[in-house]
mmCIF file of C-alpha atoms in Angstrom:
data_model
loop_
_atom_site.group_PDB
_atom_site.id
_atom_site.type_symbol
_atom_site.label_atom_id
_atom_site.label_comp_id
_atom_site.label_asym_id
_atom_site.label_seq_id
_atom_site.Cartn_x
_atom_site.Cartn_y
_atom_site.Cartn_z
ATOM 1 C CA MET A 162 7.168 25.271 -11.395
ATOM 2 C CA THR A 163 10.256 23.108 -11.790
ATOM 3 C CA GLY A 164 10.764 20.498 -14.491
ATOM 4 C CA GLY A 165 10.497 17.698 -11.956
ATOM 5 C CA ARG A 166 7.143 19.029 -10.731
ATOM 6 C CA TRP A 167 5.797 19.121 -14.312
ATOM 7 C CA ARG A 168 7.020 15.583 -14.854
ATOM 8 C CA ASP A 169 5.285 14.421 -11.661
ATOM 9 C CA ARG A 170 2.028 16.080 -12.690
ATOM 10 C CA GLY A 171 2.295 14.544 -16.146
ATOM 11 C CA ILE A 172 2.767 11.091 -14.647
ATOM 12 C CA ALA A 173 -0.183 11.651 -12.293
ATOM 13 C CA ALA A 174 -2.370 12.820 -15.208
ATOM 14 C CA LEU A 175 -1.378 9.804 -17.262
ATOM 15 C CA GLY A 176 -2.081 7.464 -14.338
ATOM 16 C CA LEU A 177 -5.507 9.004 -13.746
ATOM 17 C CA THR A 178 -6.243 8.736 -17.471
ATOM 18 C CA VAL A 179 -5.323 5.043 -17.487
ATOM 19 C CA ILE A 180 -7.622 4.459 -14.508
ATOM 20 C CA TRP A 181 -10.418 6.323 -16.316
ATOM 21 C CA VAL A 182 -10.028 4.177 -19.435
ATOM 22 C CA LEU A 183 -9.933 0.998 -17.334
ATOM 23 C CA LEU A 184 -13.107 2.036 -15.518
ATOM 24 C CA TRP A 185 -14.881 2.526 -18.853
ATOM 25 C CA GLY A 186 -13.717 -0.923 -19.939
ATOM 26 C CA SER A 187 -12.758 0.000 -23.491
ATOM 27 C CA PHE A 188 -10.107 2.112 -25.128
ATOM 28 C CA THR A 189 -11.420 4.661 -27.587
ATOM 29 C CA PRO A 190 -10.018 8.061 -28.507
ATOM 30 C CA LEU A 191 -12.987 9.673 -26.792
ATOM 31 C CA THR A 192 -12.482 7.849 -23.470
ATOM 32 C CA PHE A 193 -8.756 8.638 -23.575
ATOM 33 C CA VAL A 194 -9.250 12.359 -24.308
ATOM 34 C CA GLY A 195 -12.140 12.579 -21.823
ATOM 35 C CA GLY A 196 -10.028 10.901 -19.151
ATOM 36 C CA LEU A 197 -7.099 13.207 -19.864
ATOM 37 C CA VAL A 198 -9.296 16.315 -19.591
ATOM 38 C CA ILE A 199 -10.832 15.097 -16.338
ATOM 39 C CA ALA A 200 -7.378 14.201 -14.971
ATOM 40 C CA VAL A 201 -6.049 17.699 -15.733
ATOM 41 C CA VAL A 202 -9.091 19.340 -14.139
ATOM 42 C CA VAL A 203 -8.794 17.142 -11.045
ATOM 43 C CA LEU A 204 -5.085 17.953 -10.708
ATOM 44 C CA ILE A 205 -5.755 21.686 -11.047
ATOM 45 C CA VAL A 206 -8.677 21.744 -8.599
ATOM 46 C CA PHE A 207 -7.096 19.289 -6.134
ATOM 47 C CA PRO A 208 -3.332 19.786 -6.436
ATOM 48 C CA LEU A 209 -1.216 16.934 -5.117
ATOM 49 C CA PRO A 210 1.385 17.657 -2.462
ATOM 50 C CA ALA A 211 4.969 17.257 -3.551
ATOM 51 C CA VAL A 212 6.225 13.733 -2.881
ATOM 52 C CA THR A 213 9.943 13.256 -3.043
ATOM 53 C CA TYR A 214 11.171 9.885 -4.162
ATOM 54 C CA SER A 215 14.864 9.402 -3.617
ATOM 55 C CA GLY A 216 14.849 5.668 -4.187
ATOM 56 C CA ARG A 217 14.813 3.592 -7.303
ATOM 57 C CA ILE A 218 12.882 0.550 -8.408
ATOM 58 C CA HIS A 219 14.734 -2.679 -7.690
ATOM 59 C CA PRO A 220 13.475 -5.331 -10.163
ATOM 60 C CA LEU A 221 14.243 -8.399 -8.034
ATOM 61 C CA GLY A 222 12.747 -6.801 -4.926
ATOM 62 C CA THR A 223 9.683 -5.789 -6.934
ATOM 63 C CA LEU A 224 9.196 -9.364 -8.150
ATOM 64 C CA ARG A 225 9.537 -10.704 -4.609
ATOM 65 C CA PHE A 226 7.064 -8.126 -3.302
ATOM 66 C CA ALA A 227 4.533 -8.788 -6.082
ATOM 67 C CA GLY A 228 4.758 -12.576 -5.776
ATOM 68 C CA ARG A 229 4.353 -12.588 -2.011
ATOM 69 C CA PHE A 230 1.592 -9.962 -2.205
ATOM 70 C CA VAL A 231 -0.452 -12.147 -4.559
ATOM 71 C CA LEU A 232 0.129 -15.151 -2.303
ATOM 72 C CA ASP A 233 -0.935 -13.146 0.768
ATOM 73 C CA MET A 234 -4.132 -12.047 -0.991
ATOM 74 C CA VAL A 235 -5.045 -15.615 -1.969
ATOM 75 C CA VAL A 236 -4.307 -17.073 1.474
ATOM 76 C CA ALA A 237 -6.156 -14.239 3.261
ATOM 77 C CA SER A 238 -9.159 -14.679 0.959
ATOM 78 C CA PHE A 239 -9.448 -18.322 1.960
ATOM 79 C CA GLN A 240 -9.010 -17.426 5.633
ATOM 80 C CA VAL A 241 -11.831 -14.867 5.465
ATOM 81 C CA VAL A 242 -14.079 -17.373 3.662
ATOM 82 C CA ALA A 243 -13.318 -19.986 6.348
ATOM 83 C CA LEU A 244 -14.210 -17.468 9.082
ATOM 84 C CA ALA A 245 -17.418 -16.505 7.308
ATOM 85 C CA PHE A 246 -18.626 -20.099 6.995
ATOM 86 C CA ARG A 247 -17.747 -21.301 10.506
ATOM 87 C CA PHE A 248 -21.236 -21.664 11.925
ATOM 88 C CA GLY A 249 -21.654 -21.006 15.616
ATOM 89 C CA HIS A 250 -18.330 -19.155 15.837
ATOM 90 C CA VAL A 251 -18.199 -15.410 16.236
ATOM 91 C CA PRO A 252 -14.915 -14.178 14.767
ATOM 92 C CA ARG A 253 -12.955 -11.823 16.952
ATOM 93 C CA SER A 254 -11.001 -8.883 15.684
ATOM 94 C CA ALA A 255 -8.524 -6.362 17.020
ATOM 95 C CA ILE A 256 -7.039 -2.969 16.314
ATOM 96 C CA VAL A 257 -3.281 -3.459 16.123
ATOM 97 C CA ALA A 258 -0.798 -0.563 16.216
ATOM 98 C CA VAL A 259 2.303 -1.186 14.110
ATOM 99 C CA THR A 260 5.262 1.194 14.241
ATOM 100 C CA LEU A 261 7.094 1.081 10.916
ATOM 101 C CA ARG A 262 10.891 1.111 10.836
ATOM 102 C CA ALA A 263 11.395 3.364 7.788
ATOM 103 C CA PRO A 264 8.272 5.545 7.761
ATOM 104 C CA SER A 265 8.730 7.851 4.773
ATOM 105 C CA ASP A 266 5.483 9.236 3.395
ATOM 106 C CA LEU A 267 5.700 7.014 0.335
ATOM 107 C CA GLY A 268 6.667 3.889 2.288
ATOM 108 C CA LEU A 269 3.936 4.491 4.847
ATOM 109 C CA THR A 270 1.366 4.951 2.085
ATOM 110 C CA MET A 271 2.473 1.910 0.105
ATOM 111 C CA THR A 272 2.458 -0.303 3.201
ATOM 112 C CA ALA A 273 -0.986 0.966 4.222
ATOM 113 C CA GLU A 274 -2.382 0.417 0.716
ATOM 114 C CA ALA A 275 -0.940 -3.083 0.434
ATOM 115 C CA LEU A 276 -2.396 -3.977 3.848
ATOM 116 C CA SER A 277 -5.824 -2.622 2.952
ATOM 117 C CA LEU A 278 -5.912 -4.662 -0.250
ATOM 118 C CA VAL A 279 -5.386 -7.927 1.628
ATOM 119 C CA PRO A 280 -8.742 -9.317 2.851
ATOM 120 C CA GLY A 281 -9.172 -9.309 6.612
ATOM 121 C CA SER A 282 -7.148 -6.179 7.330
ATOM 122 C CA LEU A 283 -8.009 -2.515 7.016
ATOM 123 C CA ILE A 284 -6.188 0.674 7.979
ATOM 124 C CA VAL A 285 -8.296 2.664 10.430
ATOM 125 C CA ASP A 286 -5.820 5.408 11.340
ATOM 126 C CA VAL A 287 -2.284 6.576 10.648
ATOM 127 C CA ASP A 288 0.037 8.619 12.830
ATOM 128 C CA ARG A 289 2.262 10.099 10.153
ATOM 129 C CA ARG A 290 4.689 11.812 12.535
ATOM 130 C CA LYS A 291 5.390 8.628 14.516
ATOM 131 C CA GLY A 292 5.057 6.266 11.541
ATOM 132 C CA VAL A 293 2.334 4.168 13.171
ATOM 133 C CA LEU A 294 -0.387 2.280 11.311
ATOM 134 C CA TYR A 295 -3.522 1.301 13.222
ATOM 135 C CA VAL A 296 -4.946 -1.769 11.530
ATOM 136 C CA HIS A 297 -8.257 -3.542 12.081
ATOM 137 C CA VAL A 298 -7.505 -7.259 11.788
ATOM 138 C CA LEU A 299 -10.148 -9.952 11.448
ATOM 139 C CA GLY A 300 -9.692 -13.285 13.200
ATOM 140 C CA VAL A 301 -7.261 -12.247 15.936
ATOM 141 C CA GLU A 302 -7.986 -14.351 19.017
ATOM 142 C CA SER A 303 -4.976 -13.655 21.279
ATOM 143 C CA PRO A 304 -2.144 -11.206 21.967
ATOM 144 C CA ALA A 305 0.250 -13.723 20.379
ATOM 145 C CA GLU A 306 -1.738 -13.567 17.125
ATOM 146 C CA ALA A 307 -1.643 -9.751 17.274
ATOM 147 C CA ASP A 308 2.145 -9.880 17.691
ATOM 148 C CA LYS A 309 2.393 -12.292 14.744
ATOM 149 C CA PHE A 310 0.360 -9.841 12.658
ATOM 150 C CA LYS A 311 2.768 -7.007 13.619
ATOM 151 C CA GLU A 312 5.693 -9.147 12.447
ATOM 152 C CA ASP A 313 3.881 -9.829 9.168
ATOM 153 C CA VAL A 314 3.320 -6.087 8.624
ATOM 154 C CA LEU A 315 6.985 -5.315 9.308
ATOM 155 C CA GLU A 316 7.959 -8.040 6.839
ATOM 156 C CA LEU A 317 5.614 -6.459 4.270
ATOM 157 C CA GLU A 318 7.306 -3.108 4.912
ATOM 158 C CA ARG A 319 10.693 -4.790 4.424
ATOM 159 C CA ARG A 320 9.612 -6.198 1.034
ATOM 160 C CA ILE A 321 8.256 -2.809 -0.070
ATOM 161 C CA VAL A 322 11.446 -1.008 0.944
ATOM 162 C CA ARG A 323 13.575 -3.644 -0.791
ATOM 163 C CA ALA A 324 11.490 -3.099 -3.930
ATOM 164 C CA PHE A 325 11.138 0.696 -3.949
ATOM 165 C CA GLY A 326 13.127 2.170 -1.064
ATOM 166 C CA SER A 327 15.884 4.728 -0.973
ATOM 167 C CA PRO A 328 19.360 3.710 0.197
ATOM 168 C CA ALA A 329 18.666 5.293 3.614
ATOM 169 C CA GLU A 330 15.407 3.365 3.992
ATOM 170 C CA ARG A 331 17.094 0.127 2.954
ATOM 171 C CA ARG A 332 19.789 0.700 5.590
ATOM 172 C CA ALA A 333 17.150 1.444 8.251
ATOM 173 C CA ILE A 334 15.322 -1.794 7.443
ATOM 174 C CA GLU A 335 18.505 -3.860 7.597
ATOM 175 C CA GLU A 336 19.789 -2.260 10.819
ATOM 176 C CA VAL A 337 16.647 -2.950 12.847
ATOM 177 C CA PRO A 338 16.058 -6.612 13.703
ATOM 178 C CA ALA A 339 12.806 -8.010 12.300
#
């Protein structure tokens, strides 16, 4: 196993350990060691596929992504609450297919995860080869609203690529009109 592969597994084990400690709600030596042991066992029993990351983290892009992501979550939360409390109105929804412009495995995953964390949207399927996300969207009443949602997803992808993308992904995002 190469040095890079060991490093990746070490980072994954550390990440899983941090999640374990956070789930327990307190940091003690026992929860840390227990989490580390469980993380190592999980990584041995369920080995992760190799993910190549040829990009780098862009601090300004990361700040823009994080700020807008928090704003999107707050706004979407209020929109879902408003839909839930509109008496006599049955909210409509749609499955919207969005073809990403720079669909690397990591970019596709990060975009799908960010979308699923925002209330009112949920990934129902992914076509990895074509780079298509199929998203269930709450509150879509017309084809125009579905198109607006597609634009919002492509803008989310743009922010993610600007924050974490490789030079090739950044070029692909800039070459294709939004």
